[in-house]
XYZ file of C-alpha atoms in Angstrom:
778
model
C 5.642 -20.754 -21.056
C 2.472 -20.020 -21.960
C 0.285 -18.466 -18.965
C -3.547 -19.065 -18.151
C -5.751 -17.239 -15.437
C -6.274 -20.381 -12.794
C -9.378 -18.591 -10.727
C -12.072 -20.285 -11.152
C -13.605 -23.016 -10.199
C -12.629 -23.834 -6.979
C -13.653 -24.424 -3.192
C -13.793 -23.899 0.012
C -15.214 -26.418 1.744
C -19.042 -27.195 0.114
C -18.451 -22.934 -1.395
C -17.745 -22.906 -4.802
C -15.065 -19.388 -5.216
C -13.098 -17.161 -7.572
C -9.577 -16.138 -6.453
C -8.224 -14.182 -5.023
C -9.714 -15.102 -1.967
C -9.502 -13.565 1.598
C -10.638 -15.869 3.974
C -10.877 -13.966 7.454
C -12.912 -11.379 5.849
C -15.374 -13.495 6.090
C -15.099 -14.963 9.833
C -17.240 -13.246 12.469
C -15.010 -10.092 14.526
C -14.851 -10.128 18.279
C -13.090 -9.143 21.112
C -11.700 -12.305 21.936
C -10.170 -13.164 18.921
C -6.975 -14.053 19.935
C -5.227 -11.898 17.212
C -6.067 -8.865 18.845
C -6.477 -5.224 17.586
C -3.130 -5.905 15.165
C -5.756 -8.528 13.421
C -8.798 -6.550 13.361
C -10.578 -8.798 15.917
C -10.450 -10.898 13.016
C -10.180 -14.869 13.745
C -7.279 -17.601 12.247
C -7.984 -21.169 10.456
C -7.350 -23.568 8.540
C -8.592 -23.317 4.859
C -8.621 -26.487 1.821
C -8.930 -24.329 -1.652
C -9.890 -27.716 -3.680
C -9.896 -27.286 -7.753
C -10.234 -30.593 -10.502
C -8.879 -29.800 -14.031
C -8.155 -31.790 -17.575
C -4.522 -31.959 -18.700
C -4.588 -33.981 -22.017
C -2.130 -37.095 -22.738
C -1.090 -35.514 -25.310
C 0.435 -32.877 -22.498
C 1.818 -35.628 -20.047
C 5.981 -35.552 -19.811
C 5.798 -31.801 -20.545
C 6.152 -29.270 -18.374
C 3.688 -27.807 -16.880
C 3.782 -25.379 -12.893
C 0.834 -24.224 -11.175
C 1.841 -20.232 -9.993
C 0.536 -18.741 -6.829
C 1.164 -14.911 -6.490
C 1.155 -14.805 -2.521
C -0.913 -17.274 0.283
C -1.646 -16.170 3.891
C -0.157 -18.805 4.831
C 1.969 -22.306 5.956
C 0.750 -23.082 1.795
C 0.963 -27.155 1.139
C 0.162 -27.340 -2.607
C -1.275 -31.411 -3.325
C -1.553 -33.123 -6.617
C -3.542 -36.374 -6.787
C -2.280 -36.435 -3.091
C 0.691 -35.621 -4.102
C 3.173 -32.662 -2.407
C 3.734 -30.171 -4.908
C 5.257 -27.811 -3.055
C 4.829 -25.351 0.397
C 5.418 -21.994 1.364
C 6.153 -20.635 4.473
C 5.837 -16.556 4.237
C 2.806 -15.180 3.795
C 3.699 -11.874 1.170
C 6.082 -13.645 -1.106
C 4.860 -15.571 -5.018
C 5.984 -19.033 -5.104
C 5.172 -21.857 -7.995
C 4.483 -26.355 -8.303
C 5.206 -27.765 -10.540
C 3.299 -31.089 -11.048
C 5.146 -31.990 -14.583
C 5.353 -35.500 -12.920
C 2.577 -35.503 -11.280
C -0.430 -34.736 -13.523
C -2.341 -37.705 -15.067
C -3.598 -37.912 -18.346
C -7.859 -36.825 -18.053
C -9.256 -35.607 -14.346
C -6.972 -33.997 -11.967
C -7.466 -33.259 -8.441
C -5.257 -30.238 -6.568
C -5.705 -29.104 -3.089
C -4.357 -26.157 -1.594
C -4.014 -26.325 2.407
C -2.859 -22.944 3.840
C -2.937 -22.736 7.773
C -3.710 -19.287 9.576
C -5.314 -21.090 12.718
C -1.776 -19.547 15.033
C -2.543 -15.913 15.665
C -1.920 -13.499 16.970
C 1.752 -13.929 13.977
C 1.048 -9.854 12.003
C 0.628 -5.848 13.467
C -2.257 -5.832 10.668
C -5.147 -7.489 9.365
C -3.156 -9.968 7.353
C -6.200 -12.232 5.893
C -6.428 -15.672 5.185
C -6.153 -17.933 2.482
C -5.541 -18.064 -1.163
C -5.577 -14.122 -1.621
C -3.945 -13.170 -4.597
C -4.443 -14.794 -7.719
C -3.029 -18.396 -9.817
C -1.992 -19.016 -12.630
C -1.267 -22.466 -14.744
C 1.987 -21.929 -16.602
C 2.177 -24.403 -19.338
C 4.986 -25.121 -22.505
C 6.730 -27.774 -24.767
C 10.145 -30.255 -23.773
C 12.449 -26.815 -24.888
C 11.484 -23.333 -23.658
C 11.605 -19.898 -21.987
C 12.156 -20.451 -18.700
C 9.538 -18.544 -16.619
C 10.245 -15.430 -15.233
C 13.404 -17.003 -17.454
C 13.823 -12.985 -19.962
C 15.479 -10.254 -17.655
C 15.663 -6.913 -19.298
C 18.314 -4.226 -18.002
C 19.505 0.228 -19.475
C 23.220 -0.283 -20.322
C 22.771 2.922 -21.147
C 20.978 6.183 -21.783
C 22.678 8.505 -23.501
C 22.625 6.609 -26.262
C 19.692 4.045 -25.548
C 21.183 0.807 -25.067
C 20.202 -2.255 -23.680
C 19.937 -6.053 -22.866
C 18.464 -8.831 -23.135
C 18.826 -12.240 -21.483
C 16.515 -15.761 -22.155
C 17.028 -18.669 -20.313
C 16.519 -21.271 -22.646
C 15.452 -25.035 -20.598
C 16.129 -27.173 -23.328
C 17.176 -25.719 -26.841
C 16.975 -23.399 -29.861
C 17.961 -20.293 -31.280
C 16.339 -16.593 -29.496
C 15.453 -14.339 -31.659
C 14.633 -10.178 -29.491
C 11.950 -8.009 -31.402
C 11.690 -4.524 -29.060
C 8.641 -3.228 -29.700
C 7.809 0.799 -28.099
C 5.178 2.314 -26.153
C 3.579 2.104 -29.216
C 3.362 -1.115 -30.600
C 6.251 -0.609 -32.972
C 9.492 -2.195 -34.010
C 12.322 -0.402 -33.219
C 15.241 -3.951 -32.747
C 15.658 -6.603 -33.578
C 18.502 -9.473 -32.439
C 19.459 -12.783 -31.747
C 20.864 -14.935 -29.208
C 20.743 -15.772 -25.694
C 22.713 -12.549 -24.054
C 21.569 -9.763 -27.018
C 22.463 -6.117 -26.497
C 20.543 -3.404 -28.759
C 20.480 0.081 -29.406
C 17.798 1.966 -28.987
C 16.894 4.893 -31.084
C 15.536 8.167 -29.747
C 14.135 6.215 -26.637
C 11.791 7.349 -24.167
C 12.886 7.445 -21.265
C 11.143 5.626 -17.890
C 10.707 7.398 -15.366
C 7.874 8.677 -12.984
C 6.887 11.746 -15.240
C 7.811 9.779 -18.201
C 6.330 6.422 -17.591
C 6.653 5.088 -21.572
C 7.329 0.964 -20.822
C 8.579 -0.729 -24.295
C 8.036 -4.763 -24.556
C 10.512 -7.544 -24.752
C 9.326 -9.890 -27.179
C 10.863 -13.897 -27.133
C 11.015 -15.820 -29.928
C 12.763 -19.639 -29.423
C 12.967 -21.450 -31.889
C 13.803 -25.480 -33.030
C 14.108 -25.816 -36.826
C 12.697 -22.151 -37.708
C 9.732 -22.632 -36.570
C 8.599 -21.325 -32.905
C 7.891 -23.741 -30.011
C 6.995 -20.710 -27.628
C 7.387 -16.911 -27.442
C 7.106 -14.933 -24.056
C 6.923 -10.904 -23.850
C 7.460 -8.713 -20.791
C 7.753 -5.087 -20.288
C 10.177 -2.674 -19.020
C 11.290 1.129 -19.269
C 14.422 2.075 -20.285
C 16.003 4.242 -17.816
C 18.599 4.846 -15.115
C 18.411 5.495 -11.461
C 22.243 6.589 -9.640
C 22.515 7.526 -5.699
C 25.350 8.826 -4.024
C 25.757 11.604 -0.839
C 24.265 14.525 -3.562
C 21.448 12.828 -3.881
C 19.222 10.464 -6.014
C 18.709 10.714 -10.166
C 16.734 9.318 -12.255
C 18.298 9.492 -16.189
C 20.660 12.123 -14.991
C 17.817 14.627 -13.125
C 18.143 14.915 -9.465
C 14.831 13.736 -8.100
C 13.172 13.864 -5.240
C 10.618 11.107 -3.402
C 7.482 12.279 -2.557
C 6.529 9.094 -0.484
C 3.616 6.923 1.022
C 3.466 4.143 2.829
C 0.797 1.039 2.668
C 0.484 -2.078 3.440
C -1.402 -4.888 1.116
C -4.886 -5.269 1.901
C -7.925 -4.256 -0.506
C -9.785 -2.010 2.333
C -13.505 -3.445 2.333
C -12.716 -5.623 -0.439
C -9.682 -7.473 2.366
C -6.717 -8.496 1.325
C -8.085 -9.671 -1.350
C -6.157 -8.833 -4.308
C -8.017 -8.122 -7.511
C -5.407 -6.085 -10.298
C -8.433 -3.256 -10.338
C -8.526 -2.836 -7.248
C -4.136 -2.276 -7.424
C -4.367 -0.242 -10.531
C -7.468 2.414 -9.043
C -5.342 2.927 -5.312
C -2.170 3.610 -7.798
C -4.109 6.384 -9.628
C -5.174 7.718 -7.145
C -2.367 8.337 -4.591
C -0.820 9.508 -8.203
C -3.162 11.139 -8.420
C -3.043 12.940 -5.172
C 0.492 13.833 -6.363
C 2.631 11.162 -4.502
C 4.986 9.786 -7.101
C 6.975 7.235 -4.416
C 5.443 4.236 -2.193
C 7.028 1.620 0.105
C 4.752 -1.103 0.323
C 5.097 -1.868 3.508
C 6.386 -4.034 5.396
C 6.002 -7.262 2.521
C 6.369 -7.368 -1.205
C 4.172 -5.929 -3.516
C 1.696 -8.210 -5.934
C 2.479 -7.760 -9.696
C -0.517 -5.787 -9.928
C 0.151 -3.419 -8.130
C 4.110 -2.817 -9.190
C 2.185 -3.120 -13.354
C 0.021 -0.195 -11.873
C 3.336 1.839 -11.172
C 5.690 0.957 -14.366
C 2.498 2.165 -16.032
C 1.138 5.226 -14.490
C 4.601 6.614 -13.507
C 5.191 5.501 -9.082
C 8.386 4.959 -8.106
C 8.406 1.803 -5.082
C 10.979 0.337 -2.491
C 9.631 -3.149 -2.399
C 10.199 -4.430 1.382
C 10.312 -7.472 2.100
C 9.795 -8.557 5.906
C 8.199 -7.044 9.626
C 10.421 -9.221 11.476
C 13.937 -12.178 10.604
C 14.251 -14.339 14.141
C 13.078 -12.809 17.137
C 9.460 -11.897 16.996
C 7.673 -9.214 17.295
C 4.262 -11.418 17.654
C 3.767 -14.703 18.589
C 3.635 -16.781 15.522
C 4.823 -14.545 13.153
C 7.454 -15.867 10.689
C 10.202 -15.457 13.143
C 10.895 -19.302 13.502
C 10.215 -19.462 9.885
C 13.288 -16.742 9.173
C 16.357 -18.484 9.660
C 15.736 -20.994 6.949
C 13.227 -19.175 4.244
C 15.066 -15.443 3.584
C 18.079 -16.391 1.547
C 14.427 -17.857 -1.191
C 12.450 -14.614 -0.057
C 14.886 -13.171 -2.351
C 15.396 -15.156 -4.764
C 11.752 -15.183 -5.995
C 11.318 -11.067 -5.318
C 13.815 -10.068 -7.563
C 12.953 -12.756 -10.109
C 9.600 -11.200 -9.873
C 10.540 -7.392 -9.670
C 14.026 -7.869 -12.321
C 11.361 -6.193 -14.700
C 9.746 -3.487 -12.879
C 11.369 0.029 -14.211
C 9.338 1.083 -11.405
C 11.195 0.045 -8.392
C 13.916 1.352 -7.473
C 15.066 0.151 -3.891
C 14.528 -3.399 -1.756
C 14.466 -2.475 1.825
C 15.979 -5.860 4.128
C 12.491 -5.660 6.087
C 10.847 -2.867 8.910
C 12.556 -1.356 12.276
C 14.444 -4.609 12.913
C 15.874 -5.249 16.484
C 19.016 -7.662 15.538
C 20.491 -5.201 13.338
C 21.496 -3.928 17.649
C 23.515 -6.954 17.798
C 27.074 -7.700 15.880
C 24.735 -11.020 14.761
C 22.186 -9.353 13.714
C 24.743 -6.769 12.197
C 26.108 -9.726 9.778
C 23.171 -10.672 8.563
C 22.077 -7.384 7.426
C 25.669 -7.322 5.729
C 24.199 -10.943 3.901
C 21.221 -9.738 3.351
C 22.322 -6.804 1.346
C 25.188 -8.468 -0.223
C 22.773 -11.249 -1.495
C 20.217 -8.592 -2.690
C 22.834 -6.693 -4.669
C 24.801 -10.193 -6.157
C 20.774 -10.870 -7.370
C 20.186 -7.377 -9.007
C 23.212 -4.534 -8.685
C 21.148 -2.896 -10.486
C 19.276 -1.382 -7.821
C 19.723 0.186 -4.107
C 19.414 -1.280 -0.920
C 18.113 -0.313 1.856
C 15.567 -0.411 5.108
C 13.528 0.579 7.580
C 15.520 1.589 10.266
C 14.146 2.536 13.198
C 16.913 4.645 15.667
C 15.417 4.504 18.398
C 14.459 0.914 18.711
C 17.879 -0.374 17.684
C 19.675 1.961 20.674
C 16.868 0.856 22.674
C 17.459 -2.271 22.089
C 20.765 -2.388 22.600
C 20.789 -1.198 25.634
C 18.113 -4.134 26.882
C 14.838 -1.872 26.611
C 13.410 -3.831 23.413
C 10.308 -2.398 22.200
C 8.447 -5.895 21.585
C 8.702 -8.256 24.143
C 10.986 -11.869 23.813
C 8.245 -14.242 23.832
C 6.832 -12.472 20.611
C 3.380 -11.302 22.893
C 3.885 -8.186 20.972
C 4.540 -4.841 21.877
C 5.217 -3.789 25.390
C 0.910 -1.512 26.481
C 1.785 -1.958 30.277
C 0.144 1.452 30.167
C -2.753 0.693 28.185
C -4.766 0.327 31.236
C -4.253 3.332 32.778
C -4.242 5.909 29.703
C -7.929 4.465 29.434
C -8.354 6.457 32.964
C -6.790 9.899 31.689
C -8.403 13.138 30.312
C -8.250 13.777 26.245
C -5.387 16.161 27.580
C -3.534 14.897 29.499
C -3.809 11.837 27.174
C -2.986 13.828 23.614
C 0.018 15.782 25.820
C 1.984 12.435 26.318
C 1.507 10.510 22.660
C 2.515 14.014 21.366
C 6.107 14.183 23.874
C 5.913 10.592 22.297
C 6.007 11.195 18.850
C 8.728 14.372 19.258
C 10.643 11.984 21.341
C 10.570 9.486 18.997
C 12.311 12.100 15.815
C 14.654 12.823 18.449
C 16.016 9.312 20.214
C 18.876 8.753 18.301
C 20.148 12.083 18.619
C 22.828 11.071 21.254
C 26.570 9.926 20.901
C 25.832 7.030 21.381
C 22.478 6.261 19.252
C 25.081 6.375 16.467
C 27.463 4.053 17.688
C 25.239 1.765 17.673
C 22.932 2.826 15.044
C 25.868 3.066 12.607
C 26.868 -0.114 11.367
C 23.521 -1.436 10.210
C 23.306 2.108 8.626
C 26.360 1.952 6.406
C 26.016 -0.778 5.353
C 22.588 0.185 3.092
C 23.316 1.400 -0.280
C 21.027 4.064 1.383
C 19.598 4.474 4.974
C 16.253 4.338 5.913
C 15.135 6.575 8.482
C 12.113 5.481 11.287
C 10.873 8.757 12.929
C 14.560 10.313 12.979
C 13.980 13.240 11.368
C 16.023 14.775 14.405
C 19.229 13.432 13.011
C 18.995 14.689 9.811
C 20.606 17.992 9.679
C 23.859 16.394 11.700
C 24.570 13.899 9.144
C 25.693 16.205 6.259
C 28.940 16.767 9.226
C 29.046 13.787 11.263
C 28.052 11.268 7.898
C 28.517 12.884 5.243
C 28.970 9.754 2.893
C 25.348 8.014 3.576
C 22.344 8.656 1.446
C 18.657 9.276 3.966
C 16.067 8.775 2.636
C 13.302 9.020 5.759
C 11.625 5.666 5.081
C 8.731 6.089 7.773
C 7.597 9.485 9.165
C 4.812 11.405 11.146
C 2.623 12.872 8.528
C 1.845 16.077 10.403
C 6.429 16.598 10.265
C 5.433 16.884 6.416
C 5.853 20.047 5.960
C 9.177 20.438 8.119
C 10.504 17.790 6.433
C 10.074 18.365 2.829
C 12.523 21.634 3.847
C 15.135 19.292 4.894
C 14.021 17.011 1.321
C 14.584 20.333 -0.459
C 17.731 21.775 1.912
C 19.283 18.474 2.061
C 21.412 17.028 -0.826
C 21.931 14.248 1.214
C 18.109 13.989 1.905
C 16.591 12.255 -0.825
C 12.807 11.982 0.324
C 9.851 11.509 2.786
C 7.520 8.567 3.467
C 4.093 9.700 5.635
C 2.396 6.665 7.568
C 0.021 6.547 5.641
C -0.429 7.029 2.892
C -4.021 4.987 2.812
C -6.076 3.715 5.424
C -5.969 0.148 6.292
C -7.454 -2.606 8.987
C -5.605 -3.796 12.160
C -3.564 -2.188 14.212
C -6.676 -0.623 15.282
C -7.003 2.563 16.061
C -3.201 3.997 15.751
C -3.725 7.353 13.877
C -7.357 7.539 15.473
C -9.031 11.151 16.909
C -12.010 9.100 18.926
C -14.034 10.239 20.277
C -15.510 7.082 22.079
C -14.084 6.722 26.086
C -13.141 3.926 23.870
C -10.341 5.113 22.187
C -7.592 6.452 24.605
C -3.956 3.596 24.429
C -1.834 2.447 21.017
C -4.660 -0.559 20.064
C -7.965 0.327 20.489
C -10.678 -2.427 21.985
C -13.471 -4.607 19.918
C -15.129 -3.068 17.515
C -12.786 -0.899 16.822
C -12.045 -2.000 12.599
C -9.851 0.712 11.496
C -6.372 1.744 11.372
C -7.736 5.457 10.823
C -4.830 6.756 9.304
C -4.127 7.614 5.928
C -3.762 10.792 3.711
C -6.258 8.939 1.741
C -9.731 7.400 3.520
C -10.010 3.099 2.906
C -11.841 4.298 0.272
C -9.174 6.614 -1.196
C -10.798 10.412 -0.207
C -8.596 12.765 0.190
C -8.119 14.605 3.956
C -6.607 17.345 5.616
C -3.333 15.122 5.883
C -2.828 15.003 2.052
C -3.879 18.525 1.575
C -0.482 19.509 3.806
C 1.795 17.543 1.815
C 0.919 18.626 -0.972
C 0.949 22.522 -0.030
C 3.681 20.753 1.411
C 5.586 19.691 -2.700
C 3.746 22.666 -3.976
C 1.366 21.436 -5.637
C -1.470 23.807 -4.459
C -2.486 26.256 -7.100
C -5.046 27.490 -4.445
C -5.682 27.060 -1.076
C -7.351 23.776 0.677
C -9.907 23.654 2.734
C -11.378 20.987 5.433
C -13.125 20.637 8.628
C -12.728 19.163 12.016
C -15.744 17.252 11.972
C -18.563 19.659 13.465
C -20.950 16.554 15.558
C -19.881 15.351 18.101
C -20.282 18.890 20.418
C -19.149 18.985 23.825
C -16.428 16.405 22.971
C -12.420 16.389 22.691
C -11.212 13.901 21.312
C -8.205 11.410 22.660
C -5.918 12.247 19.662
C -2.897 9.773 18.347
C 0.022 11.253 16.994
C 0.165 9.177 14.118
C -2.453 11.605 12.408
C -2.296 15.887 12.094
C -5.745 16.318 11.911
C -8.843 14.619 11.036
C -10.313 17.704 9.022
C -12.067 16.857 6.051
C -13.250 18.765 3.350
C -16.312 18.919 4.064
C -18.596 22.326 4.479
C -22.024 20.202 4.805
C -22.812 20.190 8.521
C -26.591 19.826 8.997
C -28.254 20.546 12.898
C -24.756 21.970 13.343
C -25.915 25.846 12.968
C -24.068 27.771 14.930
C -21.237 25.068 16.314
C -17.555 26.685 17.168
C -15.684 25.178 13.935
C -12.199 24.523 13.998
C -11.567 25.491 9.876
C -7.560 24.239 8.538
C -6.469 26.324 5.530
C -3.728 25.206 3.383
C -1.519 27.196 1.835
C 2.180 28.865 1.455
C 0.523 32.269 1.123
C 1.675 34.675 3.190
C -1.548 35.469 4.299
C -5.086 33.864 3.979
C -8.484 34.487 5.275
C -12.058 32.996 4.584
C -15.229 34.488 3.818
C -18.433 32.458 5.244
C -21.746 33.368 3.341
C -20.174 36.124 2.461
C -18.627 37.962 5.107
C -14.677 37.660 5.523
C -12.048 37.452 8.286
C -8.953 38.366 9.360
C -5.954 37.625 7.429
C -4.153 34.622 9.368
C -0.390 33.491 8.518
C -0.146 30.119 7.345
C 2.177 28.042 10.557
C 4.383 25.025 8.240
C 1.518 24.978 6.075
C -1.818 25.473 7.358
C -4.080 28.327 9.349
C -6.969 27.277 11.869
C -9.969 29.364 11.513
C -12.203 28.675 14.568
C -15.452 30.335 13.815
C -19.294 29.423 14.389
C -20.519 27.426 11.949
C -23.237 28.508 8.978
C -24.507 26.356 6.106
C -23.490 28.083 2.390
C -20.524 28.729 1.165
C -17.812 29.083 2.384
C -14.349 30.159 0.598
C -10.395 30.405 0.879
C -8.318 33.180 -0.476
C -4.913 33.378 -0.135
C -2.847 36.870 -0.296
C 0.811 38.214 -1.870
C 2.670 40.424 0.342
C 1.344 42.557 -1.162
C -2.017 42.708 0.523
C -3.487 41.008 -2.948
C -5.487 37.867 -3.996
C -3.520 35.614 -5.613
C -5.787 32.692 -5.842
C -9.412 31.066 -4.412
C -11.359 27.467 -3.118
C -14.624 27.456 -3.054
C -17.269 25.031 -0.437
C -21.140 24.399 -0.722
C -23.530 22.525 1.953
C -25.538 20.346 0.596
C -29.372 20.959 -0.398
C -31.454 17.991 0.074
C -29.276 16.123 0.113
C -30.301 12.130 -0.568
C -29.203 8.346 -1.544
C -26.618 8.678 -4.382
C -25.147 6.291 -6.467
C -22.869 8.560 -8.229
C -20.946 6.371 -10.392
C -19.160 7.963 -13.452
C -20.249 5.758 -16.544
C -23.053 3.639 -17.255
C -20.887 0.802 -19.533
C -18.698 -1.686 -18.415
C -17.204 -5.396 -19.654
C -18.003 -8.687 -18.917
C -16.107 -9.711 -15.717
C -15.521 -5.968 -14.713
C -14.643 -4.692 -11.840
C -16.341 -1.929 -10.415
C -15.819 1.195 -7.602
C -18.967 2.681 -7.036
C -19.747 5.368 -4.295
C -22.477 5.761 -2.501
C -23.387 8.790 -1.261
C -25.333 10.903 0.813
C -24.795 14.045 -1.651
C -27.698 17.135 -3.999
C -27.997 17.148 -7.126
C -24.483 19.393 -7.787
C -22.747 16.217 -5.997
C -21.961 18.117 -3.008
C -22.135 15.109 0.331
C -23.740 15.979 3.290
C -21.332 15.057 6.325
C -24.398 14.232 9.165
C -26.233 12.570 7.553
C -25.333 8.654 7.854
C -27.558 6.251 7.214
C -28.129 2.642 7.264
C -27.793 1.584 3.603
C -28.790 -1.606 1.738
C -27.069 -1.913 -1.630
C -28.025 -5.510 -4.058
C -27.080 -6.215 -7.479
C -29.336 -8.032 -10.725
C -26.798 -9.467 -13.287
C -23.512 -9.441 -10.958
C -21.844 -9.836 -8.183
C -21.747 -7.804 -4.967
C -18.274 -7.866 -3.477
C -18.395 -5.885 -1.170
C -20.030 -2.780 0.757
C -18.979 -0.488 3.739
C -17.412 2.865 5.090
C -15.088 4.464 5.838
C -15.946 4.012 9.646
C -13.011 3.169 11.889
C -15.341 1.728 14.267
C -18.312 -0.955 13.759
C -19.020 -4.131 14.518
C -21.287 -4.380 10.705
C -19.272 -6.339 7.766
C -17.760 -5.497 5.044
C -19.439 -8.858 3.243
C -23.313 -8.611 4.057
C -24.650 -5.584 1.751
C -25.573 -3.623 4.491
C -23.556 -0.586 6.632
C -24.272 2.833 7.983
C -22.579 5.675 5.398
C -19.395 7.099 6.848
C -19.686 11.150 6.872
C -22.051 11.006 4.258
C -19.867 7.576 1.825
C -19.851 4.855 1.307
C -18.519 2.489 -1.778
C -19.813 -0.686 -3.235
C -17.479 -2.868 -4.881
C -19.554 -5.542 -7.977
C -18.626 -7.497 -10.441
C -20.184 -8.013 -13.578
C -21.509 -10.986 -15.164
C -20.916 -12.893 -18.052
C -23.687 -9.983 -20.092
C -21.981 -6.458 -18.582
C -25.777 -5.564 -18.241
C -26.526 -4.811 -14.867
C -28.689 -3.080 -12.229
C -27.789 -1.443 -8.332
C -29.159 -0.459 -6.172
C -29.217 1.634 -2.280
C -32.093 1.642 -0.412
C -31.899 3.962 3.410
C -36.072 4.465 3.534
C -38.798 2.765 1.794
C -38.554 6.253 -0.107
C -34.494 6.371 -0.023
C -33.486 4.370 -3.008
C -30.936 4.740 -5.663
C -30.938 2.953 -8.569
C -28.901 2.587 -11.236
C -28.473 0.602 -14.908
C -24.921 -0.404 -16.130
C -25.268 -1.486 -19.876
């Protein structure tokens, strides 16, 4: 079938829009918003998207579908006043068959998206048609939509199976193209097996993609075609570990939410590719899509760049976590959700595991365990080639079995009755309590009773996913010798210790830190807060971001990323990060979901003489610093990190690592900015019509060194294009991403612009009368 983008010339009320579109990000935030911290204090609403489209007379009676990649949520599609489709879940693709609803000439399409009842999520959801839409058309004899499936039969020799679903009649021809586009195999039939000579196997290290070009012929004439990308790869698992193409594989994983940062939930291909690229470059080789199915664009990026994916289904089953969440719709929709998920994921080699859900409490009961087994069995029936796991919080299950559920039965969310008392604590006391909570969670399910409660659901999974249960890792080899374990969600500061166990314990196949990338909502869960309102789990308005992640919401790495790189053995020299120096006399309230707030900067204007907490990441026996040529004493890194406390001196700082014999073996250096000014720091000055660019706007010097303590409000404008969003990584702010005005955060901001039809643009950033930067895009 022919698939064409269906994203332009939509209307939302009086406004003309282009999809994807997040309506929530344009709503006014307020402290009284019913979604609270989870939704980042944005309100919900009911949004009616409308579009007219023309159908020629000759297309009547031929199949016509409208495919939605995602709309949040409770979506109803009508064509010419008649209902065509509906979807309750906000993260699953769905298709409206409009074949018998269209008429010759003009047609009216209306999509009602109801996200009015909040809270319905524990993080920022967005609202509206936030993922792309496609018009799919064909002849009466055609290849079914998502009707081509490719399986790897074997890798030595390489052999694939191509199955094609035909609606109507005709003969199928299959041509396989290698990664360079050269034909390497031909076959005929709706179920054909083909040998691929000298095959290039797909893995995270070698993401080689082939194409299956399928043609439906009738009476010798081609009546339909379809092309799907796939990888030739074999994934197996047993108590000895995870193997990709027979090679033992350890997952350097991170969890990510679905939002696109300052763009809100709007899912642009360019945004997903950019995030996947930056994560891969940072050293991740695996992503857990938390806690809902990934977008098409993200899976395509992971296929091409080489990232393994754990694709997750839901954050809840039939028990509420928030008052208006998916729990009421779950029972009548979960099987259809799985069918749609597998249909979309099947040919993506990056997807190696499905997850049955995140931290659901239902498996504390026999009914819940039975449901878990049914979900696993359904996955196996739909796709026997992939492992099934789940993000199981062993402590939550254990508490639920004892009648101490984490989430209230009425769906009002997490029990934060102690929140107010925490606000009155000193930072020292608050930090002690949160530290103990983190340690306790890791060991909270170590008892024999907890083992009995959690084993039924863990043993129903192909790979047992442990959320915050690293205390169990070493036990499982003896207690459950056949069990395969993955750290499906872990504290980022535990990565060094966890990774040592991953390397040592053959049945522990990887670690997924919370999180790889910061996100909107669940406000301040990872913040090291310098403001009085920073204590407590859910922080009050105007907190906006989770402020958790090895990369911030703009994609800038921090100390947590460097610790992970050190643990994974990816550093060839020590890395330096510095805790913010510009909060003199204020001790931050520290969240357990962040091990450090240090950033890679030695440029703190006006902070001369203040104590600097300098973190050096290295697995060398010892490290030392050189500040403006003056060397410090050596320290021995513990669990990948050494911490120095020294007065800040602008200039240069270098970290030097030493071997056992005391010889310097590597070094890295940072310098302070010299006469920093507002700069549009985009690499490259050309683009294509309609292309989306991510434009750094920094306070930096001519050498590119960013000044971290000279933040300013910046106004950003575009001529010849469209400003989609402008903002910074500030986790607590009343500023908006859709106004074109925002304050830099530690010297950085980001503009997202879409080029017009000419591809030529003038970008302008202004922080004052004389503080102006202009860039011409040709």
